[in-house]
């Protein structure tokens, strides 16, 4: 989500992250200010979060997930409309976004994405992650929409009822 996430939304993110952690979900985040920090503060257990960094020590974060494989840069290039015009550090930020959505080795898609963008669309740096998610049919719950959390929990309930074979 955006570094410009409003405090009210940020506090929702922190509470949501805590609730999802208690249900066994693992947070993938990026160590940036704003939405990333709000989400990360909501997860107490270190093993329940993977903070993917564009380089070691980014933003004072000590996460061990700072090695970006070449494939992550290739994914970033594939989804960013002006990738070749970005500086190398910004390319690293975009590659790290690839890992947030597709996992450390880019072989394990996340179940869903929760974010906030200023315009409710795939904009800013978050837009990179959202473009990947849209292409891979990963559900997106943008807290710009007032009912996003309700929709998220409805989706989780339906998804896990199907996986467990309820309602058949």
Short mmCIF file of C-alpha atoms in Angstrom, two decimals:
data_model
loop_
_atom_site.label_atom_id
_atom_site.label_comp_id
_atom_site.label_asym_id
_atom_site.label_seq_id
_atom_site.Cartn_x
_atom_site.Cartn_y
_atom_site.Cartn_z
CA UNK A 1 0.00 0.00 0.00
CA UNK A 2 0.86 3.63 -0.23
CA UNK A 3 3.42 5.46 1.90
CA UNK A 4 0.68 8.14 2.14
CA UNK A 5 -1.81 5.82 3.87
CA UNK A 6 -4.00 7.88 6.23
CA UNK A 7 -3.72 7.07 9.94
CA UNK A 8 -7.34 5.86 10.15
CA UNK A 9 -6.70 3.32 7.36
CA UNK A 10 -3.31 2.44 8.82
CA UNK A 11 -4.84 1.54 12.17
CA UNK A 12 -7.32 -0.71 10.33
CA UNK A 13 -4.36 -2.37 8.60
CA UNK A 14 -2.63 -3.04 11.92
CA UNK A 15 -5.76 -4.61 13.44
CA UNK A 16 -6.44 -6.59 10.26
CA UNK A 17 -2.87 -7.93 10.17
CA UNK A 18 -3.22 -9.08 13.77
CA UNK A 19 -6.54 -10.81 13.05
CA UNK A 20 -5.15 -12.54 9.95
CA UNK A 21 -2.04 -13.64 11.87
CA UNK A 22 -4.28 -15.28 14.49
CA UNK A 23 -5.89 -17.26 11.64
CA UNK A 24 -2.50 -18.48 10.41
CA UNK A 25 -1.93 -16.13 7.48
CA UNK A 26 1.64 -15.03 6.77
CA UNK A 27 2.20 -11.38 5.89
CA UNK A 28 4.28 -10.47 2.85
CA UNK A 29 5.33 -6.83 3.01
CA UNK A 30 8.09 -4.50 1.85
CA UNK A 31 9.48 -2.54 4.78
CA UNK A 32 8.41 0.88 3.48
CA UNK A 33 6.81 3.65 5.49
CA UNK A 34 3.03 3.93 5.47
CA UNK A 35 0.97 0.84 4.71
CA UNK A 36 3.88 -1.62 5.02
CA UNK A 37 4.73 -0.38 8.51
CA UNK A 38 1.09 -0.46 9.63
CA UNK A 39 0.68 -4.05 8.46
CA UNK A 40 4.03 -5.14 9.89
CA UNK A 41 3.21 -3.66 13.32
CA UNK A 42 0.12 -5.86 13.49
CA UNK A 43 2.07 -9.11 13.21
CA UNK A 44 3.87 -10.09 16.41
CA UNK A 45 5.43 -13.41 15.48
CA UNK A 46 8.53 -13.06 13.33
CA UNK A 47 7.77 -16.37 11.59
CA UNK A 48 4.38 -15.01 10.48
CA UNK A 49 5.83 -12.27 8.29
CA UNK A 50 8.20 -12.06 5.37
CA UNK A 51 9.45 -8.55 4.79
CA UNK A 52 11.00 -8.38 1.32
CA UNK A 53 13.56 -5.60 1.03
CA UNK A 54 15.08 -4.05 -2.11
CA UNK A 55 18.48 -4.15 -0.39
CA UNK A 56 19.95 -5.07 2.99
CA UNK A 57 18.98 -2.63 5.72
CA UNK A 58 16.34 -0.81 3.64
CA UNK A 59 14.55 1.75 5.79
CA UNK A 60 16.36 0.44 8.89
CA UNK A 61 14.72 -2.98 8.52
CA UNK A 62 16.73 -6.04 9.55
CA UNK A 63 14.72 -8.60 7.56
CA UNK A 64 16.70 -11.49 6.12
CA UNK A 65 14.71 -11.27 2.84
CA UNK A 66 16.88 -8.82 0.92
CA UNK A 67 18.44 -11.01 -1.78
CA UNK A 68 16.48 -10.47 -4.97
CA UNK A 69 16.80 -13.18 -7.61
CA UNK A 70 17.33 -12.22 -11.25
CA UNK A 71 13.89 -13.63 -12.06
CA UNK A 72 12.27 -10.99 -9.81
CA UNK A 73 13.82 -8.25 -11.95
CA UNK A 74 12.51 -10.00 -15.06
CA UNK A 75 9.01 -10.11 -13.58
CA UNK A 76 9.28 -6.44 -12.64
CA UNK A 77 10.35 -5.53 -16.15
CA UNK A 78 7.44 -7.48 -17.58
CA UNK A 79 4.85 -5.59 -15.50
CA UNK A 80 6.23 -2.06 -15.24
CA UNK A 81 5.32 0.16 -18.23
CA UNK A 82 8.52 2.23 -18.01
CA UNK A 83 10.90 -0.19 -16.32
CA UNK A 84 13.90 0.70 -18.50
CA UNK A 85 13.53 4.36 -17.49
CA UNK A 86 13.80 3.56 -13.77
CA UNK A 87 17.01 3.94 -11.78
CA UNK A 88 18.58 0.71 -10.49
CA UNK A 89 17.36 1.33 -6.89
CA UNK A 90 13.79 1.83 -8.14
CA UNK A 91 14.10 -1.32 -10.26
CA UNK A 92 15.09 -3.12 -7.04
CA UNK A 93 11.97 -1.75 -5.34
CA UNK A 94 9.85 -3.06 -8.22
CA UNK A 95 11.61 -6.46 -8.13
CA UNK A 96 10.96 -6.66 -4.39
CA UNK A 97 7.28 -6.07 -5.16
CA UNK A 98 7.43 -9.18 -7.36
CA UNK A 99 8.53 -11.20 -4.35
CA UNK A 100 5.80 -9.75 -2.18
CA UNK A 101 3.19 -11.17 -4.57
CA UNK A 102 4.92 -14.31 -5.84
CA UNK A 103 7.04 -15.35 -2.86
CA UNK A 104 10.75 -15.42 -2.13
CA UNK A 105 11.62 -17.65 -5.08
CA UNK A 106 8.65 -16.43 -7.18
CA UNK A 107 6.99 -19.85 -7.02
CA UNK A 108 4.23 -19.35 -4.45
CA UNK A 109 1.53 -16.75 -5.14
CA UNK A 110 -0.05 -15.07 -2.14
CA UNK A 111 -3.69 -15.93 -1.44
CA UNK A 112 -4.86 -12.32 -1.68
CA UNK A 113 -3.69 -8.71 -1.45
CA UNK A 114 -4.88 -6.05 0.96
CA UNK A 115 -3.77 -2.51 0.19
CA UNK A 116 -4.79 1.14 0.08
CA UNK A 117 -4.15 3.45 -2.85
CA UNK A 118 -5.04 7.12 -3.02
CA UNK A 119 -7.35 6.70 -6.00
CA UNK A 120 -8.57 3.15 -5.39
CA UNK A 121 -6.72 2.00 -8.53
CA UNK A 122 -3.43 0.26 -9.38
CA UNK A 123 -1.37 3.41 -8.94
CA UNK A 124 1.99 4.35 -7.51
CA UNK A 125 4.49 1.72 -6.38
CA UNK A 126 1.63 -0.44 -5.15
CA UNK A 127 0.37 -0.50 -8.72
CA UNK A 128 3.27 -2.80 -9.64
CA UNK A 129 2.14 -5.46 -7.17
CA UNK A 130 -1.48 -5.00 -8.23
CA UNK A 131 -0.67 -5.45 -11.93
CA UNK A 132 1.01 -8.77 -11.13
CA UNK A 133 -1.91 -9.84 -8.95
CA UNK A 134 -4.51 -8.90 -11.57
CA UNK A 135 -2.65 -10.90 -14.21
CA UNK A 136 -2.53 -13.94 -11.92
CA UNK A 137 -6.15 -13.66 -10.73
CA UNK A 138 -5.10 -12.97 -7.15
CA UNK A 139 -7.95 -11.23 -5.30
CA UNK A 140 -7.29 -7.62 -4.32
CA UNK A 141 -8.99 -5.88 -1.41
CA UNK A 142 -8.29 -2.15 -1.58
CA UNK A 143 -9.17 -0.37 1.67
CA UNK A 144 -9.99 2.69 -0.42
CA UNK A 145 -13.35 0.92 -0.73
CA UNK A 146 -15.32 1.18 2.50
CA UNK A 147 -16.48 -2.45 2.43
CA UNK A 148 -13.10 -4.00 1.53
CA UNK A 149 -12.54 -5.70 4.91
CA UNK A 150 -16.06 -7.15 4.88
CA UNK A 151 -15.48 -8.46 1.34
CA UNK A 152 -12.12 -9.92 2.40
CA UNK A 153 -13.63 -11.92 5.25
CA UNK A 154 -16.50 -13.08 3.03
CA UNK A 155 -13.94 -14.23 0.46
CA UNK A 156 -11.87 -16.04 3.10
CA UNK A 157 -14.96 -17.80 4.41
CA UNK A 158 -16.09 -18.88 0.93
CA UNK A 159 -12.57 -19.91 -0.14
CA UNK A 160 -11.97 -22.09 2.88
CA UNK A 161 -15.45 -23.59 2.85
CA UNK A 162 -14.72 -24.72 -0.71
CA UNK A 163 -11.28 -26.07 0.20
CA UNK A 164 -12.66 -27.98 3.14
CA UNK A 165 -15.66 -29.26 1.17
CA UNK A 166 -18.40 -27.55 3.14
CA UNK A 167 -21.64 -26.63 1.47
CA UNK A 168 -21.49 -29.45 -1.11
#
